[in-house]
Amino acid sequence: MKYFFIALLCTSIVLLSHIYAAKYKWRVKRLESFRQFLVFAKSEVTYVSTPVLEIVKKYDKLYAGSLPFLNPLKEPVAACVKENLQREEALDTKQKQMICDFFAGFGTQDEEASVRLLEHYRAMADSELQTAAPECREKRKLIHRLSLLGALGVAILLI
Amino acid sequence: MKVNEICAGITALFPQKYQAALQKALARHEDIYEIRVRKQQPLVLLSANNTYFISAAGELVFSPMNAAVIAPEEIESIFAKLCRYSVYSFKESLNEGYVTLPGGARVGIAASAVVKNGEISAVKEIAALNFRIVRAVKTAAGEVLEALKNAHFPSAIIIGAPCSGKTTLLREACRLLSSGYSGMYQKCTVVDERGELAAMHGGIAGFELGANTDVLSFFPKPVGILNAVRTLSPDWIIADEIGSLQECRSVLQGLNSGVRFLISMHAGSIAQAKRKAQFRLLCESGDFGAVICLGSGKNLGKVEEIEPI
């Protein structure tokens, strides 16, 4: 019985750390999805002049769930995104600020300026991804290793 | 879209403090046809017989003396909501001085133009907005079509001053023609450059235009008319505010292709219209059978005169 509970405890430690580490996996996915959204928005603005809310709805329909902070939304989109990002756990403060700043400016200018804005933020998203991807990978490895060591330590102590 | 939905849509664009007063005014005074918003000026509501202002207490008053004044940030907020926070989406119509709301209400915009190479590239510093309330009148076109019936429904020109009901009449005439008024369900094509005639949304017309009507939305009239003639085989083409010579020439091309036209032009009277080169060009084609003049002010939407061409 004692070994059963020790095994259960160790498994719980590893699982909890796995859930915690998933945040870093999702951070990279969110950034990749945000970049994809910027590319999608550029073609919508350039070829069809779709309003901001419609672009977001179209994207959400095509790639449901890839950017949870885009749902639910109503006009003004910028204010809604800012509110939804407060519930977003995968992204860090700097990345959330970048997304808020983007939506604050998107739609306030003509087509040419809007396309430049999209390109500028796409470059920023690329830069964030270049930093975040290896960083997140390392952090996940560290968390997994620490969790295994921790579970082992707990097992040794209890046995 | 019903009138009260259009009014609700317009009211929702305004800051909270004006919404209750506007809702009450539009519900109580069904003859209000314009709401004018100007920076640092009182909010003005125009009806056929009166001019109203909104006081600071949210009451409708007849004098601007104690009226609430629109702040610059308020007009900017209304403008941003009007453009659905997507200015780039409305670039073409903004450069022409208007935005069309869902439901077909047109909002005229007074602003400063940014001119590049002789063309308007953008507008800035919004100074005023003019909201036109669209009210569909079912009986406006019956009299006109009855008058055209004797001449076997020739093409006709509707003339009138701004806000005389030309668009309303064209819309209703299209509905009647498309619904079998002339004994046949006429194939009608509406070339709706400003989105007011049909108020298309998601491919569905916001107004009743009849069972046999196609709509070309936001096409420039010369392009829309030629596209309609080539691809939609219309019996009738309905177009609003024919003004330029290019538009007149495209109408003539359509007439020469055997299509009948029901069009409108700006002019205060038939005598005034005859002084316009575009009007004379159309009359000389020999294909227009009548010109119908609409009244304004107290005679808003009423037929003042019908003259055969």
XYZ file of C-alpha atoms in Angstrom:
468
model
C 0.000 0.000 0.000
C 2.823 2.357 0.979
C 4.588 1.817 -2.347
C 1.361 2.394 -4.187
C 0.945 5.838 -2.622
C 4.600 6.702 -3.196
C 4.195 5.759 -6.846
C 1.003 7.824 -6.995
C 2.756 10.811 -5.430
C 5.687 10.610 -7.815
C 3.375 10.310 -10.794
C 1.411 13.359 -9.605
C 4.632 15.386 -9.312
C 5.651 14.434 -12.854
C 2.161 15.121 -14.244
C 1.885 18.522 -12.556
C 5.249 19.523 -13.922
C 4.148 18.336 -17.356
C 1.052 20.571 -17.137
C 3.202 23.495 -16.020
C 5.685 22.921 -18.829
C 2.879 22.813 -21.396
C 2.567 26.588 -20.923
C 5.874 26.983 -22.773
C 4.788 24.706 -25.575
C 1.587 26.771 -25.985
C 3.557 30.020 -25.859
C 5.405 29.038 -29.019
C 2.171 27.842 -30.671
C 0.398 31.126 -29.815
C 3.232 33.149 -31.318
C 3.196 30.998 -34.451
C -0.589 31.414 -34.713
C -0.300 35.175 -34.192
C 2.224 35.338 -37.009
C -0.118 33.286 -39.190
C -2.948 35.691 -38.325
C -0.819 38.648 -39.451
C -0.162 36.999 -42.819
C -3.862 36.164 -43.187
C -4.873 39.721 -42.231
C -2.490 41.208 -44.788
C -4.175 39.425 -47.676
C -7.634 40.298 -46.326
C -6.690 43.977 -46.106
C -4.892 44.090 -49.459
C -7.360 42.212 -51.640
C -10.769 42.517 -49.987
C -10.517 45.446 -47.508
C -12.273 43.335 -44.884
C -13.036 45.177 -41.613
C -10.978 44.143 -38.577
C -13.729 42.228 -36.771
C -14.575 40.256 -39.920
C -10.899 39.346 -40.426
C -10.724 38.026 -36.884
C -13.967 36.052 -37.270
C -12.799 34.544 -40.574
C -9.466 33.545 -39.057
C -11.128 32.064 -35.999
C -13.443 30.057 -38.232
C -10.521 28.663 -40.256
C -8.200 28.002 -37.321
C -10.615 27.583 -34.422
C -8.978 27.775 -31.011
C -5.472 28.666 -32.219
C -5.746 32.158 -30.693
C -8.201 31.919 -27.754
C -7.951 35.647 -26.996
C -9.696 36.341 -30.340
C -12.887 34.834 -28.994
C -15.357 36.227 -27.985
C -15.017 39.541 -29.783
C -17.086 42.551 -30.694
C -16.211 46.061 -31.812
C -13.969 47.734 -30.745
C -11.714 44.719 -31.264
C -8.709 46.331 -29.544
C -10.533 46.721 -26.225
C -11.912 43.160 -26.364
C -8.514 41.641 -27.168
C -6.936 43.546 -24.265
C -9.576 42.176 -21.906
C -9.294 38.613 -23.262
C -5.489 38.676 -23.005
C -5.759 39.148 -19.252
C -7.035 35.546 -19.102
C -4.272 34.270 -21.414
C -1.686 32.258 -19.459
C 0.653 30.977 -22.156
C 2.060 34.344 -23.255
C 4.334 36.539 -21.173
C 3.724 40.243 -20.413
C 5.916 41.524 -23.234
C 4.193 39.344 -25.827
C 0.735 40.341 -24.572
C 1.736 43.996 -24.811
C 2.917 43.471 -28.374
C -0.450 41.977 -29.359
C -2.383 44.761 -27.557
C -0.284 47.432 -29.285
C -0.912 45.792 -32.651
C -4.690 45.707 -32.271
C -4.704 49.260 -30.891
C -3.226 50.482 -34.172
C -4.825 48.065 -36.632
C -7.715 49.629 -38.539
C -6.936 53.243 -37.662
C -5.130 54.001 -40.920
C -5.476 53.556 -44.658
C -4.592 50.376 -46.546
C -0.939 51.174 -47.186
C -0.244 52.059 -43.561
C -2.226 49.030 -42.347
C -0.141 46.706 -44.539
C 3.059 48.281 -43.198
C 1.789 47.808 -39.657
C 1.078 44.138 -40.360
C 4.548 43.654 -41.840
C 6.167 45.410 -38.880
C 4.386 43.194 -36.361
C 5.114 40.105 -38.423
C 8.807 40.957 -38.141
C 8.339 41.432 -34.382
C 6.537 38.093 -34.105
C 9.368 36.407 -36.045
C 11.892 37.936 -33.664
C 9.882 36.799 -30.615
C 9.639 33.284 -32.046
C 13.378 33.134 -32.683
C 13.994 33.927 -29.013
C 11.067 32.099 -27.493
C 11.306 28.748 -29.321
C 14.718 27.626 -27.986
C 14.058 29.290 -24.618
C 10.778 27.442 -24.167
C 12.367 24.174 -25.259
C 15.101 24.560 -22.636
C 12.632 25.509 -19.916
C 10.443 22.477 -20.633
C 13.474 20.170 -20.498
C 14.559 21.756 -17.215
C 11.101 21.391 -15.677
C 10.856 17.741 -16.744
C 14.301 16.942 -15.368
C 13.601 18.749 -12.098
C 10.289 16.969 -11.752
C 11.927 13.583 -12.293
C 14.649 14.417 -9.769
C 12.030 15.682 -7.351
C 9.905 12.583 -7.721
C 12.976 10.404 -7.232
C 13.981 12.378 -4.144
C 10.516 12.081 -2.639
C 10.482 8.359 -3.375
C 13.882 7.843 -1.698
C 12.871 9.915 1.342
C 9.631 8.071 1.832
C 11.019 4.634 1.225
C -34.002 46.125 -42.500
C -36.841 47.976 -40.833
C -36.714 51.707 -40.121
C -36.561 51.222 -36.353
C -33.586 48.852 -36.784
C -31.816 51.428 -38.944
C -32.551 54.137 -36.353
C -31.290 51.853 -33.559
C -28.109 51.237 -35.558
C -27.561 54.992 -35.999
C -28.312 55.762 -32.339
C -25.820 53.111 -31.172
C -23.010 55.031 -32.910
C -23.515 58.041 -30.657
C -22.019 58.524 -27.167
C -24.172 57.144 -24.349
C -25.383 60.574 -23.209
C -27.166 61.259 -26.515
C -28.639 57.826 -27.137
C -31.781 58.080 -25.015
C -32.674 61.522 -26.427
C -32.089 60.366 -30.003
C -34.123 57.186 -29.547
C -37.012 59.190 -28.113
C -36.820 61.820 -30.857
C -36.701 59.296 -33.708
C -39.568 57.280 -32.247
C -41.766 60.302 -31.575
C -41.066 62.264 -34.760
C -41.225 59.886 -37.683
C -40.606 62.707 -40.142
C -37.020 63.282 -38.952
C -34.904 62.526 -41.992
C -31.449 63.845 -41.034
C -29.187 64.001 -37.997
C -26.314 66.439 -38.329
C -23.256 66.219 -36.114
C -20.693 69.019 -36.220
C -17.567 69.500 -34.132
C -18.123 72.034 -31.336
C -21.702 72.619 -32.538
C -25.074 71.413 -31.274
C -26.547 68.162 -32.534
C -29.240 68.991 -35.110
C -32.239 66.849 -36.121
C -34.090 67.872 -39.271
C -37.645 67.054 -40.202
C -39.818 68.342 -43.025
C -41.359 71.044 -40.812
C -38.927 71.600 -37.955
C -35.309 71.767 -36.841
C -34.595 70.277 -33.424
C -31.608 70.401 -31.088
C -30.774 68.278 -28.067
C -30.301 70.058 -24.771
C -27.725 69.123 -22.136
C -30.570 67.517 -20.183
C -31.328 65.248 -23.157
C -34.540 66.992 -24.203
C -35.543 67.967 -27.707
C -35.535 71.775 -28.054
C -36.162 74.226 -30.856
C -33.263 76.550 -30.160
C -29.493 75.964 -30.137
C -29.120 78.310 -27.150
C -28.972 75.645 -24.434
C -28.191 72.717 -26.693
C -25.453 70.187 -25.911
C -22.353 70.711 -28.011
C -20.514 67.829 -29.682
C -16.929 67.569 -28.402
C -14.083 66.753 -30.854
C -13.412 63.382 -29.210
C -17.127 62.527 -29.466
C -17.223 63.078 -33.227
C -14.026 61.044 -33.561
C -15.579 58.233 -31.561
C -18.698 58.295 -33.769
C -16.505 58.269 -36.892
C -14.435 55.316 -35.622
C -17.592 53.298 -34.893
C -19.036 54.325 -38.279
C -15.973 52.878 -40.037
C -16.167 49.759 -37.833
C -12.714 50.668 -36.512
C -11.365 49.782 -39.990
C -10.685 53.028 -41.837
C -8.905 51.219 -44.694
C -12.139 49.334 -45.453
C -13.917 52.538 -46.376
C -11.132 54.388 -48.174
C -12.937 54.685 -51.536
C -16.214 55.894 -50.088
C -14.463 58.204 -47.600
C -12.645 59.867 -50.490
C -16.049 60.448 -52.087
C -17.391 61.866 -48.859
C -19.711 59.214 -47.496
C -20.040 55.923 -45.661
C -23.047 53.642 -46.086
C -24.341 51.951 -42.952
C -25.911 48.474 -42.860
C -29.540 49.113 -43.808
C -28.644 51.650 -46.498
C -28.458 54.832 -44.422
C -25.872 57.121 -45.968
C -23.630 59.225 -43.782
C -22.182 62.246 -45.518
C -18.768 63.328 -44.245
C -17.347 66.835 -44.169
C -13.586 66.725 -43.660
C -10.284 68.012 -44.978
C -9.011 66.347 -48.114
C -5.456 65.136 -48.648
C -4.734 65.673 -52.329
C -1.922 63.928 -54.206
C -1.330 64.347 -57.930
C -4.665 66.100 -58.295
C -6.653 63.266 -56.694
C -8.020 62.837 -53.208
C -5.876 60.210 -51.540
C -7.327 60.447 -48.038
C -9.516 62.538 -45.726
C -8.566 63.862 -42.305
C -9.877 66.124 -39.535
C -13.514 65.067 -39.618
C -15.565 68.209 -39.082
C -19.139 67.029 -39.566
C -21.293 63.951 -40.179
C -24.717 63.953 -41.810
C -26.843 60.881 -41.047
C -29.687 60.375 -43.504
C -32.549 58.327 -42.109
C -33.891 55.956 -44.717
C -37.654 55.597 -44.614
C -39.231 53.309 -47.199
C -42.477 54.740 -48.578
C -44.609 52.169 -50.285
C -46.838 54.422 -52.345
C -44.244 56.823 -53.875
C -43.768 55.115 -57.229
C -47.320 54.043 -58.032
C -48.245 57.434 -59.468
C -45.122 57.534 -61.635
C -45.582 54.073 -63.104
C -49.253 54.776 -63.713
C -48.232 57.836 -65.743
C -45.667 55.788 -67.713
C -48.163 52.992 -68.364
C -49.896 54.852 -71.181
C -46.635 55.201 -73.079
C -45.888 51.467 -72.514
C -43.339 52.124 -69.785
C -40.532 54.034 -71.495
C -37.302 54.940 -69.752
C -37.731 57.834 -67.350
C -35.672 60.373 -65.446
C -36.546 61.306 -61.876
C -35.297 64.723 -60.841
C -35.371 66.487 -57.511
C -33.382 68.518 -55.034
C -31.298 66.704 -52.389
C -33.567 64.855 -49.916
C -36.613 64.969 -52.201
C -37.150 61.183 -52.139
C -35.568 60.176 -55.470
C -33.847 57.089 -54.026
C -37.021 56.009 -52.223
C -39.043 56.353 -55.413
C -36.492 54.417 -57.501
C -36.451 51.622 -54.946
C -40.208 51.349 -54.858
C -40.504 51.569 -58.659
C -37.983 48.729 -58.980
C -40.011 46.631 -56.581
C -43.217 47.245 -58.524
C -41.656 46.538 -61.941
C -39.956 43.385 -60.675
C -43.163 42.207 -59.033
C -45.288 42.248 -62.182
C -46.779 45.764 -62.138
C -46.482 46.100 -65.914
C -48.128 42.724 -66.480
C -44.783 40.894 -66.574
C -42.114 40.244 -63.972
C -39.522 42.624 -65.380
C -35.849 41.698 -64.959
C -34.432 44.641 -63.060
C -30.796 45.351 -62.273
C -29.990 47.935 -59.653
C -26.589 49.593 -60.044
C -26.160 50.666 -56.440
C -22.931 52.659 -56.355
C -23.374 53.960 -52.818
C -25.124 50.966 -51.313
C -28.225 53.028 -50.534
C -30.761 51.641 -52.982
C -30.541 48.017 -51.974
C -28.512 48.083 -48.707
C -26.940 44.737 -49.528
C -25.488 42.798 -46.643
C -23.988 39.364 -47.142
C -25.528 39.241 -50.615
C -29.056 39.882 -49.342
C -30.921 43.136 -50.013
C -32.019 45.103 -46.964
C -34.975 46.532 -48.891
C -37.703 44.815 -50.867
C -36.750 45.150 -54.500
C -38.968 42.485 -56.046
C -38.517 38.853 -56.954
C -36.742 39.465 -60.250
C -34.066 41.986 -59.280
C -30.262 41.745 -59.300
C -28.049 44.189 -57.491
C -24.561 45.400 -58.351
C -23.365 46.923 -55.105
C -20.644 49.586 -54.872
C -19.845 49.354 -58.581
C -19.067 52.719 -60.162
C -22.122 53.415 -62.323
C -20.373 53.384 -65.753
C -18.807 49.970 -64.976
C -21.923 48.600 -63.313
C -24.217 49.585 -66.176
C -21.982 47.983 -68.805
C -21.496 44.836 -66.706
C -25.243 44.566 -66.221
C -25.942 44.920 -69.949
C -23.311 42.313 -70.850
C -23.963 39.710 -68.181
C -27.377 40.099 -66.535
C -29.700 40.651 -69.539
C -31.826 43.230 -67.731
C -35.128 44.622 -68.955
C -34.588 47.646 -66.706
C -31.555 49.225 -65.108
C -32.187 51.372 -62.065
C -29.460 53.824 -61.060
C -29.398 56.764 -58.687
C -27.783 60.188 -59.138
C -26.558 60.090 -62.724
C -24.296 63.121 -62.829
C -21.154 62.874 -64.911
C -20.905 62.729 -68.687
C -19.212 59.327 -68.369
C -22.258 58.010 -66.518
C -24.564 59.518 -69.147
C -22.600 57.859 -71.939
C -22.842 54.479 -70.254
C -26.623 55.013 -69.938
C -26.777 55.791 -73.667
C -24.803 52.627 -74.406
C -27.295 50.664 -72.351
C -30.234 52.300 -74.112
C -28.697 51.414 -77.473
C -28.531 47.817 -76.285
C -32.278 47.758 -75.763
C -32.360 48.200 -72.001
C -34.784 50.612 -70.363
C -33.583 52.899 -67.618
C -35.092 54.440 -64.545
C -32.568 56.966 -63.285
C -32.419 59.998 -61.047
C -30.618 63.302 -61.357
C -30.149 66.286 -59.113
C -32.128 69.346 -60.203
C -34.601 71.596 -58.416
C -37.042 71.728 -61.315
C -37.472 70.521 -64.883
C -36.411 73.962 -66.137
C -33.213 73.690 -64.078
C -32.580 70.167 -65.377
C -32.857 71.358 -68.978
C -29.923 73.695 -68.348
C -27.686 70.691 -67.600
C -25.679 69.283 -70.496
C -26.031 65.741 -69.119
C -29.832 65.996 -69.030
C -29.989 67.351 -72.586
C -27.661 64.569 -73.790
C -29.982 61.920 -72.346
C -33.137 63.579 -73.699
C -31.646 63.839 -77.197
C -31.233 60.048 -77.308
C -34.958 59.804 -77.937
C -35.270 56.812 -75.610
C -36.504 58.610 -72.526
C -40.260 59.022 -72.400
C -40.781 61.243 -69.374
C -39.137 63.349 -66.714
C -40.660 63.336 -63.243
C -39.952 66.163 -60.809
C -40.233 65.519 -57.059
C -40.988 68.169 -54.458
C -39.032 68.937 -51.303
C -39.682 70.587 -47.949
C -43.408 70.273 -47.197
C -43.885 68.439 -50.530
C -41.129 65.950 -49.716
C -41.438 62.821 -51.855
C -44.507 64.050 -53.763
C -44.595 64.238 -57.546
C -44.739 67.900 -58.521
C -44.624 67.572 -62.268
C -44.454 64.911 -64.997
C -43.384 66.094 -68.441
C -43.104 63.907 -71.544
C -39.787 64.065 -73.391
